[in-house]
Amino acid sequence: MSNFAEKLKAFLHDPIDKCFNIPGHEDRAEYYANLLGVSNVLQAKGPDMIASCMERSLLPKGVIQVFNEIRHPLSDKILKVSSIKPKEEKVIFQGKQISVFSDIKNAYGQIPQQIKGWNNWDDKKKFFFLWRNLQDIIFIKAENKDWLKFLPILPADTRVPDHSIWEHLKIASSIYWDNKEGARNNSLFLFTIGPVQSFIAQARKTQDFYMGSFILSFLTFKAMEVIIDNIIDKFGPTNIIYPDLYKQPLVDWFIKKNFKDFELLEFKEEHLQLPTIPNRFVAILPLINKSEIDKLVEQMKGEIDKTIQEAKKTIFSKRGLKLDISNEIRGKIDSQLSEFPEIYWVALPWRIDSRDISTSDFKNILDDNILKKYEDLWEFAKNKGEYKPNIGLLYELIYSVLERFMGSRKNVRTFKQPNVEEKGRKCSVCGERDVIFFKETKNKSKFTRYNNSVIDLTEKDIPVKFIADGEGLCAICFLKRTFEIYLKEKVSSNVFKDLSFPSTAEIACADFKKK
């Protein structure tokens, strides 16, 4: 059985209408999943318990709360919910009568009927489809519209109504569960690329600012792809905890590219222009062995390097630039490109020495008073909680330590000696690296070269949009300036065709012009 079969169970183990009728929610979950051809979803109890503990700690026994409010997770704001409820009906399932909600039942039931080949799809394809489209399908198919505005924020638990059922299902599906080892064979993983401030700030045009941001977003996504679609079938889009990948434009682009025969509802191709992926992501990995995580990171680095090299070849090819440049220039280009980006990562396993990680493992990292709070919480949950505490109770602690580890890692700066000596005229944008691409001025004036390691460009080679007369760029800044050529060729010829940007002067005068 593939891991996506388990992910499907975890994603469907709670019905999205759980808050409307909690006592019967398990029967409804089994019934709705059965409509989709998925069975035994209640076997995902392990991931459910871990996810519940991560999101709401553990509650005392006997606490009951009707569904009457939704709370904002980051403030004290409360949304009072009136007596809204989807239409309920009775059905016979597995030999007994159960209550289901008509709108949800109809939405689930129509998926196998209206999606061509649904029963022949593998678990991975079904998981991607439901994760991406289920909420939109319910919006479209529901007849009783008065409750739909609450659909994206329906709580997972009415007693702690500050996180949605969708978030709970996502987290549960990210947790790898082994019947022998439980959830211990997971690690919390943090990956980041940079530099951010200097890379974006080194700009002479507004297109430099935009493309600097977009490149960081795009390269981070290329690293994410290794987790979103890994060949060992243990990963998926929900394994990325931050940022939430639901309806991210680049993720939608990835899905359309890899799953060509199902529709992405509410997808707008023009949103691909938005660099919505930050330069870092947090993931739950079903790995604890350092060599396995090292191998995964090498794949991520390989994808980033592959993208940069592919962009270089595409830009040279599309602009008719000669690829048979001298070995000296080629070496200098490769040397400069190898400096970008800087990559840092840390991982913290949930298991150490064949046991679950505990507060005692952080005694040399965190203050005693901080650890004491978690130890007291653990004892309270152990003695008076509704369920026994598990590793999910320490998620906040594990994440805090992970961030500290990342701070320590970044303090140890990675230095890479350039393969080629830098001693010529410096780049017009960054001022750090030697000029490799130079565009002659109209009067053909040139500058002193070092060992003929410069590619002379003309307006025919590169228009003024990308490089001005007399401007000289290093390999990295040239890539930043011309990256839209690659995006037009490899991502979307419609969205990245003829991009235009206001001048810096126009931006500076915008307030004055408005007044």
Short mmCIF file of C-alpha atoms in Angstrom, two decimals:
data_model
loop_
_atom_site.label_atom_id
_atom_site.label_comp_id
_atom_site.label_asym_id
_atom_site.label_seq_id
_atom_site.Cartn_x
_atom_site.Cartn_y
_atom_site.Cartn_z
CA MET A 1 0.00 0.00 0.00
CA SER A 2 1.40 3.40 -0.98
CA ASN A 3 1.87 6.10 1.59
CA PHE A 4 -0.68 8.18 -0.32
CA ALA A 5 -3.31 5.59 0.60
CA GLU A 6 -2.54 6.42 4.24
CA LYS A 7 -2.54 10.14 3.47
CA LEU A 8 -5.98 9.80 1.91
CA LYS A 9 -7.29 8.10 5.05
CA ALA A 10 -5.81 10.82 7.25
CA PHE A 11 -7.22 13.58 5.05
CA LEU A 12 -10.70 12.03 5.19
CA HIS A 13 -10.68 10.73 8.79
CA ASP A 14 -12.83 13.67 9.97
CA PRO A 15 -15.76 15.06 7.98
CA ILE A 16 -15.52 18.77 7.26
CA ASP A 17 -18.96 19.17 8.89
CA LYS A 18 -17.75 17.64 12.16
CA CYS A 19 -18.62 20.71 14.24
CA PHE A 20 -22.33 20.50 13.34
CA ASN A 21 -22.79 17.06 14.90
CA ILE A 22 -19.80 15.75 16.83
CA PRO A 23 -21.31 12.52 18.26
CA GLY A 24 -21.95 11.13 14.78
CA HIS A 25 -18.87 12.45 13.02
CA GLU A 26 -17.01 9.13 12.73
CA ASP A 27 -19.92 7.45 10.94
CA ARG A 28 -20.18 10.42 8.59
CA ALA A 29 -16.45 10.30 7.87
CA GLU A 30 -16.66 6.63 6.89
CA TYR A 31 -19.78 7.29 4.79
CA TYR A 32 -18.36 10.29 2.88
CA ALA A 33 -15.05 8.49 2.24
CA ASN A 34 -16.93 5.43 1.01
CA LEU A 35 -18.64 7.63 -1.60
CA LEU A 36 -15.14 8.38 -2.93
CA GLY A 37 -14.07 4.74 -2.88
CA VAL A 38 -11.86 5.10 0.20
CA SER A 39 -12.37 2.80 3.17
CA ASN A 40 -11.11 2.36 6.73
CA VAL A 41 -10.40 6.06 7.25
CA LEU A 42 -10.71 5.67 11.02
CA GLN A 43 -7.47 3.71 10.92
CA ALA A 44 -5.75 7.12 10.78
CA LYS A 45 -6.22 7.47 14.54
CA GLY A 46 -2.49 7.83 15.19
CA PRO A 47 -1.90 10.87 12.93
CA ASP A 48 -5.19 12.30 14.21
CA MET A 49 -4.00 12.15 17.84
CA ILE A 50 -0.63 13.73 17.02
CA ALA A 51 -2.21 16.51 14.94
CA SER A 52 -4.82 17.20 17.65
CA CYS A 53 -2.10 17.49 20.27
CA MET A 54 -0.05 19.84 18.08
CA GLU A 55 -3.00 22.14 17.49
CA ARG A 56 -4.85 22.28 20.79
CA SER A 57 -2.64 20.54 23.38
CA LEU A 58 -4.79 18.23 25.51
CA LEU A 59 -8.07 19.07 27.17
CA PRO A 60 -9.33 17.86 30.56
CA LYS A 61 -11.77 14.98 30.57
CA GLY A 62 -15.45 15.71 30.12
CA VAL A 63 -15.19 19.17 28.51
CA ILE A 64 -18.06 19.77 26.08
CA GLN A 65 -18.81 22.88 24.01
CA VAL A 66 -21.53 23.39 21.42
CA PHE A 67 -20.64 25.08 18.15
CA ASN A 68 -21.47 28.74 18.73
CA GLU A 69 -18.29 30.68 17.91
CA ILE A 70 -15.06 30.78 15.92
CA ARG A 71 -11.99 32.45 17.39
CA HIS A 72 -9.11 34.10 15.58
CA PRO A 73 -5.89 32.19 16.34
CA LEU A 74 -3.74 35.33 16.67
CA SER A 75 -6.05 37.70 18.53
CA ASP A 76 -8.94 37.84 20.98
CA LYS A 77 -11.48 38.39 18.21
CA ILE A 78 -14.54 36.14 18.24
CA LEU A 79 -16.97 35.42 15.43
CA LYS A 80 -20.33 34.54 16.93
CA VAL A 81 -22.05 31.88 14.87
CA SER A 82 -25.82 31.97 14.64
CA SER A 83 -27.85 28.78 14.45
CA ILE A 84 -26.63 27.89 10.95
CA LYS A 85 -26.60 24.27 9.93
CA PRO A 86 -26.67 22.38 6.61
CA LYS A 87 -29.73 20.31 5.86
CA GLU A 88 -29.56 16.92 7.60
CA GLU A 89 -30.92 13.61 6.32
CA LYS A 90 -30.93 9.94 7.30
CA VAL A 91 -29.18 7.22 5.28
CA ILE A 92 -28.49 3.52 5.78
CA PHE A 93 -24.76 2.74 5.93
CA GLN A 94 -23.16 -0.56 6.91
CA GLY A 95 -26.48 -1.87 8.15
CA LYS A 96 -27.41 1.05 10.40
CA GLN A 97 -29.13 4.40 10.08
CA ILE A 98 -26.89 7.45 10.38
CA SER A 99 -27.32 11.22 9.97
CA VAL A 100 -25.45 13.03 7.19
CA PHE A 101 -25.63 16.53 5.74
CA SER A 102 -27.17 16.72 2.29
CA ASP A 103 -24.84 19.37 0.81
CA ILE A 104 -21.71 17.45 1.82
CA LYS A 105 -23.15 14.11 0.77
CA ASN A 106 -24.07 15.43 -2.69
CA ALA A 107 -20.66 17.06 -3.22
CA TYR A 108 -18.72 13.90 -2.31
CA GLY A 109 -21.11 11.65 -4.22
CA GLN A 110 -20.81 13.56 -7.49
CA ILE A 111 -17.02 13.42 -7.64
CA PRO A 112 -16.76 9.77 -8.86
CA GLN A 113 -19.70 10.38 -11.22
CA GLN A 114 -18.39 13.55 -12.83
CA ILE A 115 -14.63 12.97 -12.80
CA LYS A 116 -13.73 10.80 -15.76
CA GLY A 117 -11.71 7.75 -14.73
CA TRP A 118 -11.92 8.51 -10.99
CA ASN A 119 -12.04 4.83 -10.02
CA ASN A 120 -8.87 4.17 -12.01
CA TRP A 121 -6.90 7.02 -10.49
CA ASP A 122 -4.14 6.07 -8.06
CA ASP A 123 -4.18 7.26 -4.45
CA LYS A 124 -1.65 10.01 -5.13
CA LYS A 125 -3.75 11.58 -7.85
CA LYS A 126 -6.91 11.37 -5.73
CA PHE A 127 -5.12 12.98 -2.80
CA PHE A 128 -3.87 15.92 -4.85
CA PHE A 129 -7.32 16.41 -6.35
CA LEU A 130 -9.20 16.37 -3.03
CA TRP A 131 -6.64 18.52 -1.22
CA ARG A 132 -6.83 21.15 -3.97
CA ASN A 133 -10.48 21.00 -5.11
CA LEU A 134 -12.74 19.60 -2.39
CA GLN A 135 -13.55 22.93 -0.76
CA ASP A 136 -14.42 24.50 -4.12
CA ILE A 137 -16.57 21.51 -5.09
CA ILE A 138 -18.61 21.88 -1.90
CA PHE A 139 -19.04 25.60 -2.62
CA ILE A 140 -20.32 24.83 -6.10
CA LYS A 141 -22.55 21.87 -5.28
CA ALA A 142 -24.15 23.08 -2.04
CA GLU A 143 -27.80 24.08 -2.31
CA ASN A 144 -28.28 25.55 1.17
CA LYS A 145 -26.01 28.58 0.89
CA ASP A 146 -26.51 30.21 4.29
CA TRP A 147 -23.70 28.28 6.01
CA LEU A 148 -21.14 28.31 3.17
CA LYS A 149 -19.40 31.52 4.23
CA PHE A 150 -18.11 29.61 7.25
CA LEU A 151 -16.81 26.63 5.23
CA PRO A 152 -13.10 27.59 5.12
CA ILE A 153 -13.00 28.28 8.88
CA LEU A 154 -15.24 25.57 10.34
CA PRO A 155 -13.39 24.53 13.50
CA ALA A 156 -11.78 21.13 14.02
CA ASP A 157 -12.82 21.18 17.70
CA THR A 158 -15.65 23.30 19.10
CA ARG A 159 -13.86 23.46 22.47
CA VAL A 160 -10.82 25.20 20.94
CA PRO A 161 -12.36 26.81 17.84
CA ASP A 162 -9.25 28.71 16.70
CA HIS A 163 -8.10 26.35 13.93
CA SER A 164 -10.05 24.96 11.00
CA ILE A 165 -10.95 21.39 10.19
CA TRP A 166 -9.04 21.83 6.90
CA GLU A 167 -5.85 22.67 8.80
CA HIS A 168 -6.33 19.65 11.06
CA LEU A 169 -6.78 17.29 8.10
CA LYS A 170 -3.72 18.76 6.41
CA ILE A 171 -1.52 18.26 9.48
CA ALA A 172 -2.82 14.74 10.07
CA SER A 173 -2.01 13.77 6.48
CA SER A 174 1.55 15.07 6.86
CA ILE A 175 2.43 12.75 9.74
CA TYR A 176 3.99 9.43 8.84
CA TRP A 177 2.67 6.71 11.14
CA ASP A 178 4.19 3.28 11.64
CA ASN A 179 2.18 0.71 13.59
CA LYS A 180 5.33 -0.36 15.46
CA GLU A 181 7.11 2.95 15.89
CA GLY A 182 4.11 5.30 15.95
CA ALA A 183 4.88 8.86 14.87
CA ARG A 184 8.44 8.88 16.07
CA ASN A 185 9.94 8.38 12.62
CA ASN A 186 9.36 12.03 11.74
CA SER A 187 11.53 15.13 11.86
CA LEU A 188 10.76 18.83 11.81
CA PHE A 189 12.76 20.41 9.00
CA LEU A 190 13.59 24.03 8.19
CA PHE A 191 15.11 25.08 4.85
CA THR A 192 16.03 28.59 3.75
CA ILE A 193 17.83 30.28 0.89
CA GLY A 194 19.37 33.72 0.67
CA PRO A 195 20.68 36.29 0.86
CA VAL A 196 17.33 38.08 0.75
CA GLN A 197 17.91 41.74 1.66
CA SER A 198 21.06 42.27 -0.38
CA PHE A 199 19.89 40.23 -3.38
CA ILE A 200 16.65 42.18 -3.74
CA ALA A 201 18.13 45.55 -2.74
CA GLN A 202 20.91 45.32 -5.35
CA ALA A 203 18.86 46.89 -8.11
CA ARG A 204 18.88 49.79 -10.56
CA LYS A 205 15.44 49.23 -12.05
CA THR A 206 12.04 48.29 -10.67
CA GLN A 207 12.26 45.07 -12.67
CA ASP A 208 15.38 44.20 -10.64
CA PHE A 209 13.41 44.51 -7.40
CA TYR A 210 10.56 42.40 -8.74
CA MET A 211 12.69 39.71 -10.35
CA GLY A 212 15.00 39.48 -7.34
CA SER A 213 11.98 38.66 -5.20
CA PHE A 214 10.53 36.31 -7.80
CA ILE A 215 13.76 34.34 -8.25
CA LEU A 216 14.04 33.68 -4.51
CA SER A 217 10.40 32.58 -4.47
CA PHE A 218 10.84 30.37 -7.52
CA LEU A 219 14.05 28.69 -6.33
CA THR A 220 12.51 27.99 -2.92
CA PHE A 221 9.61 26.36 -4.69
CA LYS A 222 11.98 24.21 -6.76
CA ALA A 223 13.40 22.91 -3.47
CA MET A 224 9.86 22.31 -2.21
CA GLU A 225 9.09 20.23 -5.29
CA VAL A 226 11.37 17.51 -3.93
CA ILE A 227 8.98 17.13 -0.99
CA ILE A 228 5.76 17.78 -2.91
CA ASP A 229 6.48 15.03 -5.42
CA ASN A 230 9.17 12.70 -4.08
CA ILE A 231 9.76 9.39 -5.81
CA ILE A 232 9.80 7.40 -2.57
CA ASP A 233 6.11 8.27 -2.15
CA LYS A 234 6.34 9.33 1.50
CA PHE A 235 5.85 13.02 0.89
CA GLY A 236 3.20 15.34 -0.48
CA PRO A 237 2.07 18.99 -0.51
CA THR A 238 0.71 18.82 3.04
CA ASN A 239 4.15 17.87 4.40
CA ILE A 240 5.04 21.54 3.93
CA ILE A 241 3.71 23.09 7.15
CA TYR A 242 4.76 26.64 6.33
CA PRO A 243 3.85 28.25 4.02
CA ASP A 244 0.44 26.73 3.37
CA LEU A 245 0.62 25.54 -0.24
CA TYR A 246 -3.15 25.46 -0.81
CA LYS A 247 -3.88 27.44 -3.98
CA GLN A 248 -0.36 28.80 -4.20
CA PRO A 249 0.08 29.79 -7.89
CA LEU A 250 3.33 27.87 -8.40
CA VAL A 251 1.86 24.77 -6.77
CA ASP A 252 -1.15 25.01 -9.08
CA TRP A 253 1.26 25.32 -12.00
CA PHE A 254 3.06 22.19 -10.78
CA ILE A 255 -0.23 20.26 -10.51
CA LYS A 256 -1.37 21.31 -13.99
CA LYS A 257 1.99 20.23 -15.36
CA ASN A 258 1.96 16.80 -13.67
CA PHE A 259 -1.75 15.94 -13.59
CA LYS A 260 -3.03 17.01 -16.96
CA ASP A 261 -6.47 15.43 -16.91
CA PHE A 262 -8.16 17.03 -13.92
CA GLU A 263 -9.38 20.56 -13.59
CA LEU A 264 -8.02 23.06 -11.08
CA LEU A 265 -11.02 24.99 -9.84
CA GLU A 266 -10.59 28.74 -9.29
CA PHE A 267 -7.14 28.69 -10.95
CA LYS A 268 -6.04 31.95 -12.56
CA GLU A 269 -2.88 31.70 -14.63
CA GLU A 270 -2.07 35.40 -14.25
CA HIS A 271 -1.45 34.80 -10.54
CA LEU A 272 1.81 33.10 -11.53
CA GLN A 273 3.31 36.60 -11.63
CA LEU A 274 2.96 36.84 -7.86
CA PRO A 275 6.07 35.73 -5.89
CA THR A 276 4.01 34.32 -3.02
CA ILE A 277 6.48 31.69 -1.76
CA PRO A 278 8.79 33.03 0.99
CA ASN A 279 12.48 32.18 1.02
CA ARG A 280 12.04 29.52 3.72
CA PHE A 281 9.77 26.61 4.48
CA VAL A 282 9.06 24.26 7.38
CA ALA A 283 8.18 20.64 6.75
CA ILE A 284 7.42 17.43 8.59
CA LEU A 285 9.64 14.76 7.07
CA PRO A 286 9.03 11.01 7.52
CA LEU A 287 12.77 10.59 8.11
CA ILE A 288 15.05 10.59 11.15
CA ASN A 289 18.27 9.17 9.72
CA LYS A 290 20.80 11.92 9.03
CA SER A 291 22.11 10.31 5.85
CA GLU A 292 18.56 10.13 4.43
CA ILE A 293 17.91 13.80 5.23
CA ASP A 294 21.32 14.74 3.78
CA LYS A 295 20.37 12.92 0.59
CA LEU A 296 17.05 14.75 0.43
CA VAL A 297 18.76 18.13 0.87
CA GLU A 298 21.24 17.26 -1.89
CA GLN A 299 18.24 16.64 -4.15
CA MET A 300 16.90 20.09 -3.25
CA LYS A 301 20.26 21.72 -3.95
CA GLY A 302 20.42 19.79 -7.22
CA GLU A 303 17.00 21.09 -8.29
CA ILE A 304 18.03 24.68 -7.53
CA ASP A 305 21.31 24.34 -9.42
CA LYS A 306 19.53 22.60 -12.31
CA THR A 307 17.07 25.50 -12.55
CA ILE A 308 19.85 28.10 -12.60
CA GLN A 309 21.79 26.23 -15.29
CA GLU A 310 18.64 25.68 -17.33
CA ALA A 311 17.83 29.39 -17.06
CA LYS A 312 21.32 30.29 -18.24
CA LYS A 313 21.06 28.01 -21.29
CA THR A 314 17.53 29.20 -22.13
CA ILE A 315 18.49 32.89 -21.95
CA PHE A 316 21.60 32.37 -24.09
CA SER A 317 19.65 30.34 -26.62
CA LYS A 318 16.62 32.64 -26.90
CA ARG A 319 18.75 35.78 -27.26
CA GLY A 320 21.05 34.13 -29.81
CA LEU A 321 24.10 34.53 -27.60
CA LYS A 322 26.98 32.24 -28.46
CA LEU A 323 27.43 29.27 -26.19
CA ASP A 324 30.89 28.52 -27.58
CA ILE A 325 32.48 31.19 -25.38
CA SER A 326 36.02 30.82 -24.13
CA ASN A 327 36.76 28.48 -21.27
CA GLU A 328 37.85 31.49 -19.24
CA ILE A 329 34.51 33.29 -19.59
CA ARG A 330 32.53 30.08 -19.09
CA GLY A 331 34.54 29.37 -15.94
CA LYS A 332 33.91 32.86 -14.62
CA ILE A 333 30.15 32.61 -15.28
CA ASP A 334 29.96 29.25 -13.51
CA SER A 335 32.09 30.54 -10.63
CA GLN A 336 29.83 33.55 -10.06
CA LEU A 337 26.60 31.57 -10.39
CA SER A 338 27.88 29.00 -7.88
CA GLU A 339 27.89 31.73 -5.22
CA PHE A 340 24.09 31.99 -5.36
CA PRO A 341 21.99 31.14 -3.49
CA GLU A 342 23.24 30.55 0.03
CA ILE A 343 21.44 27.51 1.44
CA TYR A 344 20.90 26.67 5.10
CA TRP A 345 18.89 23.87 6.68
CA VAL A 346 18.35 22.18 10.02
CA ALA A 347 16.31 19.16 11.08
CA LEU A 348 15.19 17.97 14.50
CA PRO A 349 14.07 14.31 14.82
CA TRP A 350 11.20 13.33 17.06
CA ARG A 351 13.12 10.30 18.21
CA ILE A 352 16.53 9.98 19.92
CA ASP A 353 18.15 6.70 20.98
CA SER A 354 15.02 4.64 20.23
CA ARG A 355 12.74 6.84 22.35
CA ASP A 356 10.56 9.88 21.87
CA ILE A 357 12.31 13.20 22.31
CA SER A 358 11.55 14.85 25.68
CA THR A 359 12.11 18.10 27.54
CA SER A 360 15.25 16.67 29.16
CA ASP A 361 16.94 16.64 25.75
CA PHE A 362 16.80 20.46 25.65
CA LYS A 363 18.34 21.21 29.05
CA ASN A 364 21.50 22.63 27.52
CA ILE A 365 19.51 24.74 25.04
CA LEU A 366 16.54 26.28 26.89
CA ASP A 367 16.09 27.88 30.29
CA ASP A 368 14.89 25.67 33.14
CA ASN A 369 11.78 27.80 33.72
CA ILE A 370 10.69 27.29 30.11
CA LEU A 371 11.18 23.54 30.33
CA LYS A 372 9.37 23.43 33.65
CA LYS A 373 6.20 24.80 32.02
CA TYR A 374 6.21 22.02 29.46
CA GLU A 375 6.96 19.38 32.07
CA ASP A 376 4.02 20.61 34.17
CA LEU A 377 1.76 20.60 31.10
CA TRP A 378 2.84 17.06 30.29
CA GLU A 379 2.06 15.87 33.82
CA PHE A 380 -1.32 17.59 33.78
CA ALA A 381 -2.20 15.94 30.45
CA LYS A 382 -0.94 12.59 31.71
CA ASN A 383 -3.02 12.68 34.88
CA LYS A 384 -6.14 14.60 33.90
CA GLY A 385 -6.19 14.86 30.12
CA GLU A 386 -8.84 13.40 27.88
CA TYR A 387 -6.11 11.37 26.16
CA LYS A 388 -2.52 10.50 27.00
CA PRO A 389 0.04 13.11 25.90
CA ASN A 390 2.16 12.43 22.82
CA ILE A 391 4.98 14.03 20.86
CA GLY A 392 2.54 16.58 19.41
CA LEU A 393 2.37 18.28 22.80
CA LEU A 394 6.03 19.29 22.38
CA TYR A 395 5.61 20.71 18.86
CA GLU A 396 5.93 24.33 19.99
CA LEU A 397 9.06 23.47 21.95
CA ILE A 398 10.57 21.53 19.04
CA TYR A 399 9.87 24.40 16.65
CA SER A 400 11.44 26.96 19.02
CA VAL A 401 14.59 24.85 19.26
CA LEU A 402 14.62 24.41 15.47
CA GLU A 403 14.64 28.19 15.02
CA ARG A 404 17.50 28.50 17.51
CA PHE A 405 19.45 25.89 15.60
CA MET A 406 18.89 27.83 12.37
CA GLY A 407 20.12 31.03 14.01
CA SER A 408 23.25 29.22 15.17
CA ARG A 409 23.79 27.71 11.73
CA LYS A 410 23.56 31.09 10.02
CA ASN A 411 26.08 32.55 12.45
CA VAL A 412 28.60 30.12 10.99
CA ARG A 413 28.90 31.81 7.64
CA THR A 414 29.57 29.55 4.69
CA PHE A 415 32.50 30.84 2.65
CA LYS A 416 33.33 29.52 -0.76
CA GLN A 417 36.53 30.58 -2.45
CA PRO A 418 35.76 31.77 -6.01
CA ASN A 419 37.09 29.40 -8.64
CA VAL A 420 38.22 32.34 -10.77
CA GLU A 421 40.04 35.42 -9.53
CA GLU A 422 37.91 38.59 -9.47
CA LYS A 423 40.03 41.63 -10.36
CA GLY A 424 38.28 43.50 -13.19
CA ARG A 425 35.64 46.23 -13.41
CA LYS A 426 32.77 45.59 -10.99
CA CYS A 427 29.12 45.00 -11.85
CA SER A 428 26.94 48.09 -12.32
CA VAL A 429 24.21 46.61 -10.07
CA CYS A 430 25.82 44.72 -7.17
CA GLY A 431 29.30 46.29 -7.27
CA GLU A 432 30.74 43.04 -5.91
CA ARG A 433 31.60 40.79 -8.85
CA ASP A 434 33.44 41.36 -12.11
CA VAL A 435 31.55 42.46 -15.21
CA ILE A 436 31.01 39.62 -17.67
CA PHE A 437 28.25 41.07 -19.87
CA PHE A 438 28.95 44.56 -21.23
CA LYS A 439 26.89 46.61 -23.68
CA GLU A 440 28.81 49.13 -25.73
CA THR A 441 27.77 52.76 -25.75
CA LYS A 442 26.69 54.33 -29.02
CA ASN A 443 30.10 55.89 -29.56
CA LYS A 444 31.66 52.43 -29.11
CA SER A 445 33.61 53.47 -26.03
CA LYS A 446 34.85 50.52 -24.06
CA PHE A 447 36.60 49.92 -20.76
CA THR A 448 39.82 48.23 -19.82
CA ARG A 449 39.35 44.47 -19.75
CA TYR A 450 41.09 41.93 -17.59
CA ASN A 451 42.35 39.09 -19.71
CA ASN A 452 39.50 39.44 -22.27
CA SER A 453 36.94 37.92 -19.89
CA VAL A 454 33.99 40.05 -21.07
CA ILE A 455 31.13 39.30 -23.48
CA ASP A 456 30.38 42.36 -25.63
CA LEU A 457 26.67 42.80 -26.34
CA THR A 458 24.78 44.91 -28.84
CA GLU A 459 21.17 46.11 -28.98
CA LYS A 460 20.46 43.19 -31.30
CA ASP A 461 21.76 40.76 -28.70
CA ILE A 462 20.06 42.26 -25.66
CA PRO A 463 17.55 45.16 -25.84
CA VAL A 464 17.81 48.16 -23.54
CA LYS A 465 15.04 46.69 -21.38
CA PHE A 466 17.57 44.17 -20.06
CA ILE A 467 20.85 46.07 -20.20
CA ALA A 468 21.48 49.74 -20.96
CA ASP A 469 24.26 51.23 -23.03
CA GLY A 470 27.49 51.31 -21.08
CA GLU A 471 26.10 49.00 -18.40
CA GLY A 472 28.11 46.00 -17.28
CA LEU A 473 26.64 43.08 -15.33
CA CYS A 474 28.01 40.06 -13.52
CA ALA A 475 26.50 36.62 -14.17
CA ILE A 476 24.10 36.77 -11.20
CA CYS A 477 22.77 40.25 -11.95
CA PHE A 478 22.49 39.38 -15.65
CA LEU A 479 20.44 36.32 -14.69
CA LYS A 480 18.23 38.50 -12.49
CA ARG A 481 17.73 41.05 -15.25
CA THR A 482 16.84 38.48 -17.94
CA PHE A 483 15.10 35.76 -15.89
CA GLU A 484 11.74 36.57 -17.45
CA ILE A 485 13.03 35.04 -20.70
CA TYR A 486 13.35 31.71 -18.89
CA LEU A 487 9.96 32.12 -17.20
CA LYS A 488 8.27 32.84 -20.53
CA GLU A 489 9.81 29.73 -22.07
CA LYS A 490 9.49 27.25 -19.20
CA VAL A 491 6.61 28.44 -17.01
CA SER A 492 4.04 30.45 -19.00
CA SER A 493 4.38 32.14 -22.37
CA ASN A 494 1.17 34.07 -21.70
CA VAL A 495 1.87 35.42 -18.22
CA PHE A 496 5.53 36.35 -18.70
CA LYS A 497 5.22 37.71 -22.22
CA ASP A 498 6.38 41.30 -22.64
CA LEU A 499 6.49 42.17 -18.93
CA SER A 500 6.63 45.92 -18.39
CA PHE A 501 7.72 47.83 -15.32
CA PRO A 502 7.40 51.49 -14.29
CA SER A 503 10.63 53.40 -13.86
CA THR A 504 12.02 54.19 -10.43
CA ALA A 505 11.31 57.88 -11.14
CA GLU A 506 7.66 57.06 -11.85
CA ILE A 507 7.39 55.15 -8.57
CA ALA A 508 9.03 58.03 -6.67
CA CYS A 509 6.59 60.55 -8.17
CA ALA A 510 3.47 58.39 -7.76
CA ASP A 511 2.17 60.16 -4.63
CA PHE A 512 2.75 63.59 -6.17
CA LYS A 513 0.97 62.59 -9.39
CA LYS A 514 -1.96 61.18 -7.42
CA LYS A 515 -2.35 64.46 -5.50
#
